[in-house]
XYZ file of C-alpha atoms in Angstrom:
555
model
C 139.373 37.987 52.512
C 138.958 35.165 50.268
C 135.211 33.787 49.186
C 135.629 30.035 48.489
C 139.076 30.343 47.497
C 142.560 30.394 48.809
C 144.409 33.935 48.501
C 142.543 36.342 45.941
C 140.138 39.013 47.149
C 141.956 39.056 50.504
C 142.154 42.401 52.700
C 145.905 41.520 54.041
C 146.861 38.752 51.634
C 148.658 35.582 52.865
C 145.145 33.801 52.799
C 143.894 35.606 55.723
C 140.215 36.631 56.461
C 138.643 34.137 54.238
C 135.242 32.949 54.492
C 134.629 29.584 53.528
C 138.176 29.308 52.366
C 141.240 26.992 53.449
C 143.327 29.376 55.489
C 141.795 31.786 57.985
C 139.798 34.991 58.349
C 142.329 35.949 60.811
C 142.758 39.670 62.452
C 146.270 40.487 61.618
C 147.042 36.618 62.181
C 147.693 33.931 59.751
C 145.336 30.895 60.002
C 143.158 31.181 62.844
C 139.813 32.751 62.881
C 137.921 30.592 59.997
C 134.103 31.064 59.607
C 132.976 27.649 58.623
C 136.635 27.041 57.287
C 139.209 24.371 58.417
C 141.804 25.610 60.680
C 141.971 27.475 63.862
C 139.555 30.482 64.996
C 136.594 28.518 63.549
C 132.827 29.135 64.204
C 131.392 25.887 63.788
C 134.163 24.602 62.319
C 136.984 21.875 62.917
C 140.272 23.090 64.654
C 141.077 26.025 67.254
C 138.595 28.858 68.336
C 135.861 26.867 67.350
C 132.096 27.756 68.685
C 130.639 24.394 69.024
C 133.659 22.614 67.419
C 136.232 20.250 68.168
C 139.754 21.566 68.979
C 141.022 24.786 70.841
C 139.000 27.813 71.728
C 135.847 26.122 71.525
C 132.569 26.863 73.022
C 130.894 23.626 74.295
C 133.627 21.837 72.165
C 136.486 19.555 73.089
C 140.085 21.094 73.034
C 141.546 24.493 74.303
C 139.691 27.652 75.077
C 136.442 25.395 75.581
C 133.372 26.523 77.566
C 132.235 23.038 79.111
C 134.661 21.390 76.755
C 137.822 19.386 77.499
C 141.120 21.209 77.055
C 142.422 24.753 77.617
C 140.512 28.088 77.986
C 137.595 25.793 79.325
C 134.534 26.653 81.573
C 134.883 23.646 84.228
C 137.078 21.676 82.057
C 140.731 20.616 82.306
C 143.387 22.584 80.481
C 144.483 26.406 80.053
C 142.142 29.029 80.756
C 139.870 26.994 82.529
C 137.283 28.438 85.245
C 137.814 25.071 87.107
C 140.656 23.502 85.157
C 144.440 23.026 85.023
C 146.354 25.222 82.777
C 146.587 28.871 82.003
C 144.021 31.698 82.701
C 142.259 29.306 85.266
C 140.207 30.695 88.207
C 141.868 27.507 89.931
C 144.480 26.944 87.053
C 147.846 27.734 86.475
C 148.537 30.412 84.009
C 147.542 34.193 83.494
C 145.040 36.610 82.188
C 144.964 40.343 81.663
C 142.508 42.684 81.224
C 143.685 46.397 80.307
C 147.102 45.256 80.854
C 150.342 45.442 79.012
C 151.114 42.026 77.780
C 148.888 39.869 75.516
C 144.968 39.517 76.049
C 143.347 36.644 74.145
C 139.557 36.214 74.098
C 139.424 32.417 73.500
C 142.662 32.466 71.358
C 146.070 31.607 71.571
C 148.427 34.256 71.378
C 147.645 37.671 72.275
C 144.913 40.359 71.722
C 144.903 44.083 73.556
C 142.119 45.429 74.541
C 143.038 49.000 75.318
C 146.467 47.449 76.221
C 149.752 46.445 74.655
C 150.475 42.895 75.105
C 148.891 40.832 77.579
C 144.965 40.790 78.632
C 143.993 37.130 77.666
C 140.436 36.090 78.654
C 140.987 32.406 78.297
C 144.434 32.917 76.476
C 147.938 31.694 77.116
C 150.072 34.564 78.433
C 148.606 37.052 80.981
C 145.935 39.060 82.191
C 146.361 42.615 83.911
C 143.141 44.233 85.422
C 144.269 48.131 85.286
C 147.737 46.808 86.143
C 151.378 46.382 84.577
C 152.002 42.600 84.577
C 149.402 39.528 85.141
C 146.810 38.077 87.468
C 145.942 34.411 88.354
C 143.214 33.274 90.525
C 144.550 30.139 92.047
C 147.160 30.019 89.128
C 150.768 30.371 88.346
C 151.711 33.431 87.075
C 150.403 36.839 88.434
C 147.640 39.295 88.549
C 147.740 42.929 89.562
C 144.673 44.876 90.654
C 145.440 48.477 90.487
C 149.005 47.431 91.280
C 152.400 47.071 89.927
C 153.637 43.475 89.903
C 151.644 40.523 90.895
C 148.785 38.811 92.957
C 148.390 35.029 93.069
C 145.580 33.430 95.546
C 146.513 30.102 96.055
C 149.113 30.350 93.404
C 152.755 30.591 92.910
C 154.063 33.917 92.180
C 152.772 37.092 93.693
C 150.157 39.927 94.414
C 149.911 43.291 94.842
C 146.875 44.976 96.098
C 147.490 48.772 96.070
C 151.055 47.837 96.655
C 154.371 47.376 94.750
C 155.516 43.711 95.125
C 153.637 40.902 95.759
C 151.411 38.788 97.847
C 150.915 34.906 98.187
C 148.356 33.312 100.479
C 149.258 29.668 100.667
C 151.624 30.248 97.763
C 155.425 30.680 97.284
C 156.888 34.067 97.058
C 155.845 37.321 98.614
C 152.785 39.597 99.639
C 152.691 43.220 100.185
C 149.482 44.784 102.024
C 150.851 48.367 102.371
C 153.831 48.684 100.387
C 156.119 46.464 102.288
C 157.883 43.470 101.040
C 156.646 39.750 101.162
C 154.490 37.331 103.405
C 154.214 33.662 103.450
C 151.751 31.914 106.044
C 152.327 28.408 105.437
C 156.116 27.442 104.138
C 156.738 30.623 102.891
C 159.531 33.026 103.677
C 158.468 36.486 105.457
C 155.655 38.859 105.765
C 155.502 42.563 106.404
C 152.420 44.243 108.149
C 153.661 47.669 108.662
C 157.079 47.774 107.030
C 158.612 45.118 109.031
C 160.559 42.358 107.381
C 159.499 38.870 108.149
C 157.405 36.470 109.922
C 156.977 32.577 110.248
C 154.179 31.122 112.411
C 155.120 27.287 112.344
C 158.763 26.468 111.551
C 159.689 29.820 110.166
C 162.366 32.114 110.940
C 161.400 35.494 111.947
C 158.765 37.950 112.217
C 158.642 41.687 112.575
C 155.573 43.523 113.884
C 156.766 46.817 114.371
C 160.169 47.176 113.026
C 161.718 44.417 115.207
C 163.865 41.382 113.865
C 162.652 38.021 114.598
C 160.229 35.694 116.772
C 160.264 31.956 117.330
C 157.364 30.066 119.159
C 158.350 26.632 119.381
C 162.272 25.952 119.145
C 163.194 29.334 117.527
C 165.549 32.194 118.850
C 164.028 35.354 119.708
C 161.423 37.949 118.877
C 161.736 41.588 118.728
C 158.543 43.894 118.998
C 159.829 47.272 119.268
C 163.573 46.850 118.189
C 164.995 44.599 121.005
C 167.155 41.793 120.900
C 165.362 38.449 122.260
C 161.515 39.962 122.794
C 160.500 43.399 124.076
C 157.067 43.925 124.614
C 157.122 47.790 126.208
C 160.868 48.435 126.115
C 161.853 45.713 128.430
C 164.965 43.572 127.688
C 164.973 39.893 127.111
C 162.764 36.762 127.585
C 163.384 33.022 127.044
C 160.368 30.548 127.156
C 161.807 26.982 128.076
C 165.137 27.449 129.431
C 165.959 30.964 129.096
C 167.584 33.415 131.264
C 165.712 36.384 132.024
C 162.646 38.711 130.867
C 162.114 42.394 131.733
C 158.783 44.012 130.990
C 159.040 47.499 132.423
C 162.317 47.523 133.793
C 161.818 44.601 136.330
C 164.581 42.190 136.672
C 164.129 38.426 135.875
C 162.042 35.647 135.396
C 162.429 31.700 134.935
C 160.118 29.684 133.320
C 160.524 25.709 134.570
C 162.771 26.127 137.778
C 163.143 30.030 137.711
C 162.889 32.311 140.537
C 160.844 35.179 140.134
C 159.250 37.823 137.722
C 158.454 41.372 138.469
C 155.942 43.306 136.375
C 155.887 46.785 137.175
C 157.910 46.585 140.611
C 155.464 43.439 141.875
C 156.916 40.635 143.698
C 157.170 37.080 141.913
C 156.005 34.552 139.990
C 156.098 30.809 139.601
C 155.702 28.611 136.575
C 155.505 25.192 137.964
C 153.280 25.653 141.031
C 153.277 29.124 141.046
C 150.213 31.358 140.674
C 150.067 33.829 138.116
C 151.611 32.633 134.518
C 152.061 29.648 132.864
C 153.458 29.100 129.301
C 152.660 25.573 128.205
C 149.800 24.538 130.131
C 149.729 27.375 132.629
C 146.998 29.600 133.735
C 147.612 33.379 132.776
C 150.236 36.030 132.249
C 149.976 39.949 132.607
C 152.183 42.042 130.351
C 150.975 45.661 131.269
C 147.899 44.717 133.339
C 146.244 42.654 130.886
C 144.795 39.514 131.583
C 146.395 36.417 130.063
C 148.483 34.614 127.243
C 148.586 31.067 125.932
C 150.560 30.048 122.870
C 149.565 26.319 122.744
C 146.579 25.571 124.279
C 146.328 28.497 126.541
C 143.669 31.245 126.731
C 144.465 34.737 125.323
C 147.442 37.143 124.958
C 147.613 40.836 125.037
C 150.200 42.658 123.127
C 149.022 46.524 123.157
C 145.917 46.384 125.454
C 144.124 43.855 122.792
C 142.207 40.924 123.878
C 143.873 37.415 122.697
C 145.721 35.343 120.104
C 145.750 31.721 119.287
C 148.052 30.217 116.760
C 147.064 26.583 116.599
C 143.322 25.691 117.918
C 143.533 29.056 120.082
C 140.808 31.768 119.924
C 142.215 35.174 118.569
C 144.955 37.673 118.178
C 145.185 41.742 117.940
C 148.108 43.152 116.312
C 146.944 46.744 116.455
C 143.803 47.001 118.299
C 141.812 45.064 115.876
C 139.994 41.712 116.672
C 141.346 38.353 115.879
C 143.646 36.251 113.582
C 143.718 32.369 112.930
C 146.146 30.664 110.713
C 144.892 27.249 110.321
C 142.564 27.859 113.254
C 139.021 28.782 114.120
C 138.520 32.484 114.035
C 139.701 35.310 112.309
C 142.758 37.785 111.701
C 142.968 41.560 111.207
C 145.793 43.396 110.008
C 145.084 46.961 110.411
C 141.425 46.068 110.037
C 137.972 45.694 111.325
C 137.048 42.117 111.245
C 138.865 38.943 110.585
C 140.716 36.834 108.273
C 140.916 33.013 107.869
C 143.499 31.137 105.589
C 141.927 27.689 105.224
C 139.970 28.383 108.406
C 136.474 29.343 108.995
C 135.543 33.037 109.223
C 137.217 35.896 107.936
C 140.102 38.082 107.101
C 140.067 41.976 106.237
C 143.126 43.705 104.822
C 142.589 47.581 105.512
C 138.974 46.495 104.926
C 135.949 46.247 106.819
C 134.542 42.680 106.829
C 136.209 39.663 105.909
C 138.440 37.075 103.302
C 137.986 33.513 102.979
C 140.280 31.450 100.643
C 138.748 28.120 100.367
C 136.776 28.889 103.575
C 133.063 29.768 104.472
C 132.813 33.712 104.690
C 134.563 36.196 102.982
C 137.585 38.406 102.056
C 137.891 42.212 101.302
C 140.926 43.677 99.879
C 140.379 47.597 100.597
C 136.769 46.963 99.899
C 133.470 46.753 102.162
C 132.247 43.568 101.585
C 133.746 40.071 100.782
C 135.143 37.615 98.348
C 135.037 33.805 98.195
C 137.112 31.518 95.866
C 134.777 28.375 95.924
C 133.239 29.545 99.131
C 129.897 31.115 99.766
C 129.886 34.628 100.148
C 131.933 37.126 98.252
C 135.006 39.287 97.302
C 135.183 43.192 96.731
C 138.371 44.609 95.462
C 138.039 48.157 95.865
C 134.485 47.910 95.481
C 131.557 47.701 97.618
C 129.700 44.661 97.422
C 130.964 41.127 96.580
C 132.350 38.642 93.946
C 131.552 34.830 94.051
C 133.424 32.472 91.415
C 131.424 29.438 91.262
C 129.825 30.510 94.433
C 126.532 32.424 95.404
C 126.551 36.150 95.628
C 128.362 38.588 93.562
C 131.688 40.650 92.929
C 132.245 44.357 92.572
C 135.452 45.672 90.975
C 135.485 49.182 91.052
C 131.904 49.129 90.072
C 128.378 49.170 91.584
C 126.742 45.832 91.538
C 128.016 42.132 91.042
C 129.392 39.319 89.081
C 128.839 35.612 88.997
C 130.606 33.015 86.900
C 128.105 30.145 86.389
C 126.012 31.611 89.057
C 123.102 34.152 89.145
C 123.859 37.847 89.369
C 126.407 39.918 87.639
C 129.774 41.597 87.536
C 130.688 45.092 86.779
C 134.497 45.910 85.893
C 134.225 50.103 86.012
C 130.986 49.831 84.153
C 127.190 50.071 85.103
C 125.598 46.627 84.557
C 126.916 43.328 84.708
C 128.501 39.913 83.197
C 127.543 36.289 83.414
C 129.303 33.560 82.140
C 126.576 30.718 81.735
C 124.661 32.502 84.017
C 121.682 34.774 84.015
C 122.618 38.645 84.019
C 125.373 40.496 82.348
C 128.768 42.230 82.331
C 130.069 45.761 81.381
C 133.472 46.270 81.000
C 133.950 50.219 81.041
C 130.685 50.350 79.262
C 127.122 50.729 80.150
C 124.987 47.461 79.239
C 126.211 43.693 79.731
C 127.791 40.620 77.923
C 126.675 37.261 78.199
C 128.430 34.167 77.054
C 126.034 31.249 76.497
C 123.792 33.561 78.505
C 120.925 36.101 78.468
C 122.009 39.610 78.237
C 125.166 41.192 76.716
C 128.413 42.777 76.966
C 129.873 46.212 76.047
C 133.696 46.794 75.411
C 133.957 50.828 75.271
C 130.823 50.705 73.457
C 127.265 51.270 73.574
C 125.262 48.138 73.272
C 126.378 44.510 73.858
C 127.732 41.051 72.478
C 126.448 37.824 72.691
C 128.299 34.499 71.659
C 125.436 31.937 71.319
C 123.352 34.285 73.358
C 120.439 36.637 72.988
C 121.345 40.087 72.744
C 124.589 41.887 71.030
C 128.289 43.280 71.447
C 129.862 46.547 70.494
C 133.443 46.970 70.395
C 134.150 50.580 69.991
C 131.136 51.041 67.921
C 127.482 52.037 68.029
C 125.391 48.919 67.785
C 126.362 45.207 68.292
C 127.645 41.896 67.005
C 125.931 38.387 67.468
C 127.848 34.934 66.658
C 125.098 32.449 66.257
C 122.820 34.710 67.932
C 120.196 37.152 67.265
C 121.599 40.881 66.784
C 124.617 42.321 65.640
C 128.361 43.597 65.972
C 129.915 46.814 64.952
C 133.642 47.253 64.616
C 134.653 51.077 64.679
C 131.496 51.297 62.368
C 127.506 52.253 62.856
C 125.607 49.321 62.180
C 126.327 45.718 62.785
C 127.711 42.188 61.711
C 125.890 39.087 62.063
C 127.716 35.411 61.223
C 125.044 33.062 60.656
C 122.856 35.607 62.339
C 120.241 38.196 61.400
C 121.379 41.745 61.257
C 124.709 43.222 59.740
C 128.552 44.385 60.069
C 130.184 47.377 58.933
C 133.805 47.145 58.474
C 134.826 51.084 58.193
C 132.179 51.476 55.715
C 128.421 52.296 55.428
C 126.198 49.299 55.203
C 126.517 45.694 56.465
C 127.824 42.357 55.652
C 126.065 38.840 56.509
C 127.851 35.634 55.623
C 125.047 33.097 55.392
C 122.683 35.774 56.788
C 120.200 38.245 55.708
C 121.792 41.514 54.800
C 125.037 42.645 53.327
C 128.438 44.020 53.977
C 130.374 46.786 52.175
C 134.123 47.058 51.900
C 134.981 50.749 51.491
C 132.402 50.674 48.686
C 128.878 51.461 47.997
C 126.486 48.553 47.709
C 126.508 45.191 49.255
C 127.828 41.796 49.337
C 126.406 38.290 50.302
C 128.191 35.113 50.198
C 125.372 32.511 49.932
C 122.848 35.041 51.179
C 120.550 37.419 49.476
C 121.952 40.550 48.368
C 125.330 41.489 46.816
C 128.900 42.760 47.434
C 130.752 45.841 45.925
C 134.663 46.078 46.191
C 135.669 49.931 45.654
C 132.684 49.860 43.027
C 129.182 51.065 42.508
C 127.413 47.907 41.623
C 127.655 44.329 42.775
C 129.232 41.135 42.709
C 127.655 37.697 43.727
C 129.549 34.304 44.537
C 127.145 31.663 43.858
C 124.234 33.833 43.911
C 123.019 36.621 41.620
C 124.134 38.385 38.384
C 126.994 40.857 38.667
C 125.658 43.996 37.627
C 122.221 44.081 39.396
C 121.645 44.643 43.205
C 120.882 41.015 44.553
C 118.990 39.897 41.417
C 120.147 36.201 40.534
C 121.516 35.279 37.170
C 119.017 33.944 34.477
C 119.227 30.038 34.469
C 121.127 28.491 31.343
C 119.067 25.677 29.602
């Protein structure tokens, strides 16, 4: 803690925690976090972690961790930790963020800061963020996100997502997805999907699909499908079927069917069917098929299919599919899919998807997604997402998100988000966020944030933040911050800060700071500082033995 110096009067040697010095006002770091200084973590300074500055971690600045700036950790910028950016911790970016996770968490920083965690949990940082999970989370990023899971989740990303599962899920991504403890799913170009403990599925050019423990299915040029453990295809215990040049099919113990020049088919002891010029079933351009008394199925341009009494499925331009009595699924189609859910899912489509939920999900679509929730989520969409919550979340959208909370969050939107808390958060918005707290936080907004505290924090905002304290902090704002103390701190603000002490400190402010002492200190302020003493010390201010009284001028 150096005042206008380089190393002396430091709390943790090496030049750290300097105000108006050369190295840095670092929290257990070496250089960054300089208030009006030269290197990184400067508030209104020059290099990284600048508020209204020039390099990384700038709010309304130019390099990384910029809010409305240019490099990483930018809101609506280009590099890492961008809400609409390219690199890490981006909502449509590449790296990762952990809130209450195990690896590192940075709030507009570079290495790692843990809030109730061990390493990750970086908000606009470099490594990874876990929301009540173990590894990391990326929305449209590269690494991974766990929402109450074990490994990772990527939505339009690269690694994996686990929603109440164990391994991973990628929607339009690369590795795997688990919905209810199964292994993996890829929808477009990926390897495999498990819906109810089965192995894998490919829809367009993939290898195999299991619906209820079976092996594999190919629709156009593939080998075989098992629905209930049979070889090529079984619907309800029958033997095998080939479409386009195959031998025979049994549905309920009947004999055989030829498609394109074959003889006959028996469904429950009935007579026969012709495919080219016949009556009842066509697979490519035909009319209808019945498998257990249902109506009809078309795979490419046909109408509908029933597997277990449900209505219909279309995989490229068709209507809908039901797997276990639910409504419908479209992969790159029009309507929707439900896997053990109620309504529907569209991946790059138009309606919605529910994974064990009620309404729907759209990734780059129109409506919404629910993962074990009630309403919906939209990434760059219109409605909202719920992860184990009640209402919805919109990232650069219109409505709101709930994560195990009550109301909603908008990033660059209108309302608010709650993470296990009560009120809400707005980043460049209107309302506020609570992380395990009671009130709210606004970054360049209106209200405030609480991290395990009571009141709130505003960075260039109106109210205040409390980190495990009682009152609040304002950086270039109006109220104050308490770090494990009772009152508050203002950097270029109006109230005061306590660091394990009794009164308060203002740097270029109004009140005072105590470092394990009795009275107070102001650097270029009004009162005075005591370091383990009773009276006071002023640098460029008042006389040392008196409280807040300036030295007499020399003639």
